Coordinates of C-alpha atoms and ligand atoms in Angstrom, one line a residue:
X6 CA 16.9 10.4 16.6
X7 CA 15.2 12.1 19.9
X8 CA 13.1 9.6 22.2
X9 CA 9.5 10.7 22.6
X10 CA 8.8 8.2 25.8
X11 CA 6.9 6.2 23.3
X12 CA 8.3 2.8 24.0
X13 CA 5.3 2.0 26.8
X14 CA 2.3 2.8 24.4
X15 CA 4.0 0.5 21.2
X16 CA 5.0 -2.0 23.7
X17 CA 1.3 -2.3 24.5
X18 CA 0.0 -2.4 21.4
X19 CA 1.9 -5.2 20.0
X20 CA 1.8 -7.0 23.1
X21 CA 1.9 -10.7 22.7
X22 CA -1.1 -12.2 21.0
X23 CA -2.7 -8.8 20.4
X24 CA -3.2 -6.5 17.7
X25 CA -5.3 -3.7 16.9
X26 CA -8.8 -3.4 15.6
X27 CA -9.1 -0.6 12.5
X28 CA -12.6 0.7 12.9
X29 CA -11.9 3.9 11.5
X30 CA -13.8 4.5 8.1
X31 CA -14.7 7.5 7.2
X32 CA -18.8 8.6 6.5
X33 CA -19.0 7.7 3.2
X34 CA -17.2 4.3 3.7
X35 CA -18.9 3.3 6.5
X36 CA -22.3 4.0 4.6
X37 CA -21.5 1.9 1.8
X38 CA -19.9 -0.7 3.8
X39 CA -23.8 -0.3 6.0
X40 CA -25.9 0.2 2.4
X41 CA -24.6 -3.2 1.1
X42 CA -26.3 -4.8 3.9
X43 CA -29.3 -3.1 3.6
X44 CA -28.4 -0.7 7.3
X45 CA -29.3 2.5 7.6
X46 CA -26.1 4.8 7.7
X47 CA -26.8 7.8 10.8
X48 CA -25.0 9.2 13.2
X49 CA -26.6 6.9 15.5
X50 CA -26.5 3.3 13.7
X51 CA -22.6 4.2 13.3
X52 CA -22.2 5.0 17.0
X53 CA -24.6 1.8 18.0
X54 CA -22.0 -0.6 15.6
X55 CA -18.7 1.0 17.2
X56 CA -20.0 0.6 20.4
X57 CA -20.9 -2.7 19.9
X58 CA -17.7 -3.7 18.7
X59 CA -15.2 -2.0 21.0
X60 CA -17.4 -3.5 24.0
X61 CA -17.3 -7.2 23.0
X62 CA -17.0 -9.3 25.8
X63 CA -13.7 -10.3 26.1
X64 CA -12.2 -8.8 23.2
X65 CA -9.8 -6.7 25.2
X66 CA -7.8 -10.1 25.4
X67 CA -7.4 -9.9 21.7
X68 CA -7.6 -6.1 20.9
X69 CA -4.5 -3.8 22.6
X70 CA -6.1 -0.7 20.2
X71 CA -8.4 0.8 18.2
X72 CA -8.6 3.0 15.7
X73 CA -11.2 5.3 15.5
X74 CA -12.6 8.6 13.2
X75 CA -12.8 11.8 14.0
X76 CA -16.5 11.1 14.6
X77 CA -16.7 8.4 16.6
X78 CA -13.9 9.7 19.4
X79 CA -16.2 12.5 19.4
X80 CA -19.1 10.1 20.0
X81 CA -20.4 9.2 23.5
X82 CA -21.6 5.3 24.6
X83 CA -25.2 4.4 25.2
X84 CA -24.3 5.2 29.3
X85 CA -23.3 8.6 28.4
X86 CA -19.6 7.9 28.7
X87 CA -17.1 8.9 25.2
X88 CA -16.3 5.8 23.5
X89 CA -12.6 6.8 24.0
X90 CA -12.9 6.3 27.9
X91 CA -14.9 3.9 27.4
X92 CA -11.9 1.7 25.6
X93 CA -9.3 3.3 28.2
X94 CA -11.7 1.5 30.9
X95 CA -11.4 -1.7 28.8
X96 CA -7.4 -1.5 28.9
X97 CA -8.0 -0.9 25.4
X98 CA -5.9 2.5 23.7
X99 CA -8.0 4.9 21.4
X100 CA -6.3 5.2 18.2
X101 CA -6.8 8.3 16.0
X102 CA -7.0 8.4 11.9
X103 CA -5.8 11.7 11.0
X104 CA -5.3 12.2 7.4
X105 CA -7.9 13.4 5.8
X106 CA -8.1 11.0 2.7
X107 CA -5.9 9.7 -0.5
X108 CA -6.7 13.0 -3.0
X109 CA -6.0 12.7 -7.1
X110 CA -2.3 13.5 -7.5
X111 CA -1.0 16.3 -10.1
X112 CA 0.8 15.6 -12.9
X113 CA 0.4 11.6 -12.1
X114 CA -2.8 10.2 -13.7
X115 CA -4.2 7.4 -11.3
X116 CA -2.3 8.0 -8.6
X117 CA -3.0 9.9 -5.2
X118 CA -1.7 11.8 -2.6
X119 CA -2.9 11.2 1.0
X120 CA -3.9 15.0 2.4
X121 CA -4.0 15.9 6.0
X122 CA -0.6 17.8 7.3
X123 CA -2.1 21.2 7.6
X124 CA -3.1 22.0 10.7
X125 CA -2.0 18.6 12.3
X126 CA 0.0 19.7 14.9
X127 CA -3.3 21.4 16.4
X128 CA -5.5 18.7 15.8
X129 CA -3.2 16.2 17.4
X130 CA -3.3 18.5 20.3
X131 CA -6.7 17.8 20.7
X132 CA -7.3 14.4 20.3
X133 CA -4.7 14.1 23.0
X134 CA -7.4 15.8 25.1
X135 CA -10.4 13.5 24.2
X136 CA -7.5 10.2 25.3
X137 CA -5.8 9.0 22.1
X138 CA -2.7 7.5 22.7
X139 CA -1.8 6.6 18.7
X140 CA -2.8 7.9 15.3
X141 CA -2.5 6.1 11.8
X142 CA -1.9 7.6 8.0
X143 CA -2.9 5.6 5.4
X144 CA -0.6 6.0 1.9
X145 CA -2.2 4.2 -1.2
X146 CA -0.4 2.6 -4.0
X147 CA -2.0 1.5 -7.0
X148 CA 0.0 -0.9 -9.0
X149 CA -1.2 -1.4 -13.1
X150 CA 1.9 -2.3 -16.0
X151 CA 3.7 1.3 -15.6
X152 CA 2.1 2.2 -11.8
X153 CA 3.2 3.7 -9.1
X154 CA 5.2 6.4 -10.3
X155 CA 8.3 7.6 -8.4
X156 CA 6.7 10.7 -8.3
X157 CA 3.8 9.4 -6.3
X158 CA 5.8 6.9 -3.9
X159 CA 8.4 9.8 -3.2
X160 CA 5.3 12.4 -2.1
X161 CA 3.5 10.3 0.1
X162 CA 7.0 8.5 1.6
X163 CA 7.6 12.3 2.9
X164 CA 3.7 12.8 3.6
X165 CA 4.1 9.8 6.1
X166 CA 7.4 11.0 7.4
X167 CA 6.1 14.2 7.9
X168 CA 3.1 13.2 9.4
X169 CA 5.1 10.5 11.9
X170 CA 7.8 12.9 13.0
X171 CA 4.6 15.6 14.0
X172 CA 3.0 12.7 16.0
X173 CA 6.2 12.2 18.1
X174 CA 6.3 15.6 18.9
X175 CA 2.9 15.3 20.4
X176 CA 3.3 12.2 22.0
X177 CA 2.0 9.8 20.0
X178 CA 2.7 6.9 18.3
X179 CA 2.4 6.9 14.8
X180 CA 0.8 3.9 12.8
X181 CA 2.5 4.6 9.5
X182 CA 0.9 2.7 6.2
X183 CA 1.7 2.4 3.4
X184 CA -1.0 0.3 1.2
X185 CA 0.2 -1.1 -1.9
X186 CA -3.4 -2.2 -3.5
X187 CA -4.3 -5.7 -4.3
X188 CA -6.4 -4.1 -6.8
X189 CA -5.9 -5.5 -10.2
X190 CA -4.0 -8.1 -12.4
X191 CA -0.6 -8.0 -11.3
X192 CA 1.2 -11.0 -10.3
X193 CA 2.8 -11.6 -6.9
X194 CA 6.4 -10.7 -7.8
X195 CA 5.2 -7.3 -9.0
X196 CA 3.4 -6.3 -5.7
X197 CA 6.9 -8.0 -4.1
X198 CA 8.9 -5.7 -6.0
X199 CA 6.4 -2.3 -5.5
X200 CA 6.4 -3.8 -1.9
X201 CA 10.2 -3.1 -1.5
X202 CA 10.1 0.0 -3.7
X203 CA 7.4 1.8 -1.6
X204 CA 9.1 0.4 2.1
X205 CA 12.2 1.5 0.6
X206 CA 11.0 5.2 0.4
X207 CA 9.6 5.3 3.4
X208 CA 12.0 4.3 5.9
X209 CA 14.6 6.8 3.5
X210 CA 11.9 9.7 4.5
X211 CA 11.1 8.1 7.9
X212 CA 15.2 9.0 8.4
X213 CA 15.6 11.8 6.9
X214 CA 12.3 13.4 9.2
X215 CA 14.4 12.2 11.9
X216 CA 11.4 10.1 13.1
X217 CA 12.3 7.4 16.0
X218 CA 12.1 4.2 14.6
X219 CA 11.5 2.9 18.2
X220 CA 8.6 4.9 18.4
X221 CA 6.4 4.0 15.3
X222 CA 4.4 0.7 13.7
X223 CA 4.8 0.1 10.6
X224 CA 1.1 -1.2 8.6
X225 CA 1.8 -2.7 5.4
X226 CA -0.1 -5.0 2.9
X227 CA 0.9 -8.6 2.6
X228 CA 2.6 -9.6 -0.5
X229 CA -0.2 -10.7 -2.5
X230 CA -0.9 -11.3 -6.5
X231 CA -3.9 -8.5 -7.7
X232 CA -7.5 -9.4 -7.1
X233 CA -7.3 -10.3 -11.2
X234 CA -4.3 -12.1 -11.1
X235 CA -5.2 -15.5 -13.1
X236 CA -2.0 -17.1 -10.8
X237 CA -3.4 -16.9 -7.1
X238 CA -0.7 -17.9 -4.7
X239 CA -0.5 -20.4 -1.4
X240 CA -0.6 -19.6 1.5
X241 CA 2.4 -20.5 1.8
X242 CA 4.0 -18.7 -1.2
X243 CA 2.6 -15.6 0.5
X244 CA 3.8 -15.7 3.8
X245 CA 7.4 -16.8 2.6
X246 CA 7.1 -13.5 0.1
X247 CA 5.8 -10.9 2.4
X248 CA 8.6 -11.8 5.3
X249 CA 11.5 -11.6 2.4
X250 CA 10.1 -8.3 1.4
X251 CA 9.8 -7.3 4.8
X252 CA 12.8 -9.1 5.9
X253 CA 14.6 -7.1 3.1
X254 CA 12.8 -3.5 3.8
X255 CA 12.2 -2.7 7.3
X256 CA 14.8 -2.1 9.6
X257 CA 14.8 -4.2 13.2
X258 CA 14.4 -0.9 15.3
X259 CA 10.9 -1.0 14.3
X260 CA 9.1 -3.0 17.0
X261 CA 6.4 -3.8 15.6
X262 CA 4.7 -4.5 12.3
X263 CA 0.6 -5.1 11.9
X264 CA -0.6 -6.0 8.5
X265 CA -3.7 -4.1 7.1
X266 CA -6.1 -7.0 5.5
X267 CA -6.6 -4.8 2.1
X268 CA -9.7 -6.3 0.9
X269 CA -9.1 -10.4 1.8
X270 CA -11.4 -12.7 3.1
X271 CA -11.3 -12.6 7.3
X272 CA -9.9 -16.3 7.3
X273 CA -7.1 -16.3 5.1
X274 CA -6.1 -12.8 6.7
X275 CA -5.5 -15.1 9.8
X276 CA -4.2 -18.0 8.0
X277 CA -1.7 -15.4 6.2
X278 CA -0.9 -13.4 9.6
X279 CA 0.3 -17.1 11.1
X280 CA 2.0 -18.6 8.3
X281 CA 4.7 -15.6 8.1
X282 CA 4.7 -16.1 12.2
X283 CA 5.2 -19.7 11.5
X284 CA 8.1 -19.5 9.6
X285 CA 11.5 -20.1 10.6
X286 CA 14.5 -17.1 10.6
X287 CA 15.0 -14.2 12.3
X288 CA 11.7 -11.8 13.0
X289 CA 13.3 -9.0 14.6
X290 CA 9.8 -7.3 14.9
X291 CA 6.2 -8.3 15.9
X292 CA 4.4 -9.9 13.6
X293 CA 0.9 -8.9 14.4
X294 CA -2.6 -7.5 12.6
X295 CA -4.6 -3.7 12.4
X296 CA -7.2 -5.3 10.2
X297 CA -10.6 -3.3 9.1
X298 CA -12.8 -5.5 7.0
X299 CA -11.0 -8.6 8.0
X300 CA -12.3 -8.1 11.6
X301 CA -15.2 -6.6 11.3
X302 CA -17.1 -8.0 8.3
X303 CA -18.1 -11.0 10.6
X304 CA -19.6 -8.7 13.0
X305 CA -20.8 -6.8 10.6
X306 CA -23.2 -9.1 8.6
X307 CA -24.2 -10.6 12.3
X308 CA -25.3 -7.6 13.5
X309 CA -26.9 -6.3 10.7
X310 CA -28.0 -2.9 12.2
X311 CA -30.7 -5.2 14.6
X312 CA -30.3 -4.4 18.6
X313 CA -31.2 -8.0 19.0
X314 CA -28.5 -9.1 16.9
X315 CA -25.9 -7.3 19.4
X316 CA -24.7 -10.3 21.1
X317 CA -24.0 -12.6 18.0
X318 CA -22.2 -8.9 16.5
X319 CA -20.1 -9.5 19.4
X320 CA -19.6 -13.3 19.4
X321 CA -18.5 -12.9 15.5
X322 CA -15.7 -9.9 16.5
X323 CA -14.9 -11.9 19.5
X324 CA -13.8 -14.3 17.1
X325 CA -12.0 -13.2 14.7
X326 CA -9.8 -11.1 17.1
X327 CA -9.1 -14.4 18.8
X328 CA -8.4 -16.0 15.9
X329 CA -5.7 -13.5 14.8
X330 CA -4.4 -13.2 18.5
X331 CA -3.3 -16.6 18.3
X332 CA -2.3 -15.8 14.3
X333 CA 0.0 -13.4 15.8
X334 CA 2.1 -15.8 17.8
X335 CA 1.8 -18.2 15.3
X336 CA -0.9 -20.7 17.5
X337 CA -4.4 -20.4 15.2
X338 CA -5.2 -24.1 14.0
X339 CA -7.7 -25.0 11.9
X340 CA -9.7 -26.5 15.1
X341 CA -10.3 -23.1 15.8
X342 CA -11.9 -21.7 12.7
X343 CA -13.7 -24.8 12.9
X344 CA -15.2 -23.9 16.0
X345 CA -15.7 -20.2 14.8
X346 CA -19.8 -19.1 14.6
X347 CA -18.0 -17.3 11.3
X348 CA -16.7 -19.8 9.5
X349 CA -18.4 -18.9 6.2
X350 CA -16.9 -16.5 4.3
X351 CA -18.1 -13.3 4.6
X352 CA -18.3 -10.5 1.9
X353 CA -16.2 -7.7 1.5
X354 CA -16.0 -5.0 0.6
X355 CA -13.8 -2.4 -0.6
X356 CA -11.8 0.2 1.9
X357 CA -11.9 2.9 -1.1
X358 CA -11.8 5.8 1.8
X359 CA -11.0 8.8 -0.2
Ligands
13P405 P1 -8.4 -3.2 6.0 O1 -7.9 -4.2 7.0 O2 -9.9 -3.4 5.8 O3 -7.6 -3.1 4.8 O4 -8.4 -1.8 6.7 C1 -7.3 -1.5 7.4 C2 -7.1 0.0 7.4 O5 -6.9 0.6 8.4 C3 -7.1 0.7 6.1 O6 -6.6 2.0 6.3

C-alpha cells in the first residue's frame, strides 16, 4: 500500500472530541426533509440553511469537517465568499459527496448499487480546486429474511474500493460507508451478523484496490435491531454489539471510525456514540460521529426557514455537535442534555437519497 500524505487531513478530522457534520443531501432529500416542515425548498433557502449551520458560533470546536453536495460547494455565503472558503476560514475542511446515488441493482430485487465511478477521477480534480480536502460514498444495505444478497454486498464492497483507491490518487481522503439500514423488522443479531458480512467485504476490496488503510475513515451504522423490531435493545446492548462487530471487522490501521446516525433520534445517537467510547478494551481507532439527521434535525426544526430564527438554528447545532464532541471521548452526561435548548426529541426523517 502507497502513502498518499493523507495522514494530516484524517488526523484532523478525527481530532479529539471532534467529528464531522454530514450536510450533504442531495435536492430531492433536502426538499423533503424542508417540505415536512412546511419550508420552501430553492436554491436560496438551501444555501441560507448551509450557511447557517456551517457558521454556528463556536461549532468549529465541535465540527473538524463537513460534508457538502455538489451544490452547495458550488454555492457562495451571504458576503459573497464560497461556502468552502468560508469553512477553510473556520478551521473547518470541506468534505465532498461524490457518488451519484444508490441505483436499483440487476438481477437482485430490492437491492441497489451506489453509481458514481465514471468520470470521478475528473470530478475529484475539480473539487480539489473549489478546496475539498475529503469525499464520502455512501453503500446501502437493506436487510429483510433473505437480504442482502452476496451479489449486492460484493458490487458495492468493490464500488467503495474503487471509489477510495481513485480518491488517494487525488489526494483525498476517502469517507468510505457502508450503511446497513435500520429499516425494518430484523432483530439486533441479524444487523450484527450483516454488519460483519458487509465490513468483511469491504476491507477484502479495500485490499485488494490497494487502498491505504492509513489514509481512509471508515462510516458505518451502529449495530441496531430494525425500526420494526418488536425487541428494541439498551443502550447498552448496542454499544457492547456495535464495538464486537467492529472489534471483529475493521482492522487497527484505520484511524478512525465515525458512525452515520441512519435515521435515530439526535439523543440516543449521542448516548450510543459514548457508550461504545465508554467501554472498556482495546479501541485501536477513533470512536467518533459524521451524523446527518442526528445533527441537524435540531437546527432544523429551530430554524424553520425564518431569518429570525437564525440564531436559535445555530444554538440547536451548536448543541448537538457539543454533545457528540464530548460523546466522542466518552464525557457527555446527562447534565448536558439537560441543559440542551433541544432536549425534545425531534422528528426524523428518512435519508432515502437515491
Ligand atoms: P445520517 O446521519 O442522517 O444517517 O446521515 C449520514 C450520511 O452521511 C448518510 O449518507
Amino acid at each position: 500500500m502507497m502513502s498518499h500524505g493523507l495522514e494530516s487531513v484524517v488526523g484532523a478530522l478525527v481530532a479529539d472530541g471532534k467529528g464531522i457534520l454530514a450536510a450533504d443531501e442531495t435536492v430531492p432529500t433536502l426538499t423533503r426533509r424542508f417540505d415536512a416542515l412546511g419550508i420552501q425548498s430553492t436554491e436560496q433557502s438551501r444555501r441560507a440553511y448551509r450557511e447557517m449551520l456551517v457558521t454556528s458560533p463556536g461549532a468549529a470546536e465541535f465540527i473538524s469537517g463537513v460534508i457538502m453536495f455538489d451544490e452547495t460547494i458550488r454555492q457562495e455565503s451571504s458576503r459573497g465568499t464560497p461556502l468552502a472558503q468560508v469553512e477553510a476560514g473556520l478551521g473547518i475542511l470541506p468534505g465532498i459527496k461524490v457518488d451519484t446515488g444508490a441505483k436499483r441493482l440487476a438481477g437482485c430485487p430490492g437491492e441497489t448499487i451506489t453509481e458514481g465511478l465514471d468520470g470521478l477521477r475528473d470530478r475529484l480534480t475539480e473539487y480539489r480546486a473549489m478546496g475539498a480536502r475529503f469525499a464520502k460514498w455512501r453503500a446501502v444495505i437493506h436487510v429483510t429474511e433473505v437480504l442482502p444478497s452476496s451479489a449486492c454486498v460484493r458490487a458495492n464492497a468493490h464500488a467503495l474500493a474503487r471509489y477510495a483507491a481513485l480518491c488517494q490518487e487525488q489526494e483525498f481522503v476517502p469517507i468510505v460507508e457502508p450503511e446497513v439500514l435500520m429499516d425494518g423488522s430484523h432483530t439486533i443479531e441479524r444487523c450484527e451478523d450483516v454488519t460483519g458480512v458487509v465490513l468483511h467485504e469491504v476491507f477484502d476490496a479495500l485490499f485488494e484496490q490497494g487502498v491505504a488503510l492509513e489514509e481512509m475513515l471508515l462510516k458505518p451504522n451502529m449495530v441496531l435491531p430494525g425500526k420494526d423490531c418488536t425487541r428494541q435493545a439498551s443502550v447498552e446492548e448496542v454499544a457492547t454489539a456495535t464495538l464486537r462487530c467492529l472489534r471483529r471487522h475493521v482492522p487497527a490501521a484505520v484511524p478512525g471510525i465515525v458512525f452515520l446516525s441512519g435515521g435515530q433520534n439526535a439523543r440516543l445517537a449521542t448516548a450510543h456514540l459514548n457508550a461504545i467510547n465508554r467501554l472498556p478494551g482495546p479501541k485501536p481507532w477513533k470512536v467518533s460521529f459524521s451524523y446527518g439527521r442526528a445533527l441537524q434535525d435540531p437546527a432544523l426544526e429551530a430554524w424553520h426557514g425564518r431569518d429570525e430564527n437564525l440564531a436559535d438554528g445555530q444554538r440547536a447545532l451548536y448543541w448537538r455537535a457539543s454533545s457528540n464532541g464530548a460523546a466522542s471521548i466518552g464525557k457527555y452526561t446527562d447534565e448536558m442534555e439537560a441543559a440542551s435548548p433541544s432536549a425534545d426529541d425531534p422528528h426524523h426523517h428518512d435519508w432515502r437519497d437515491d
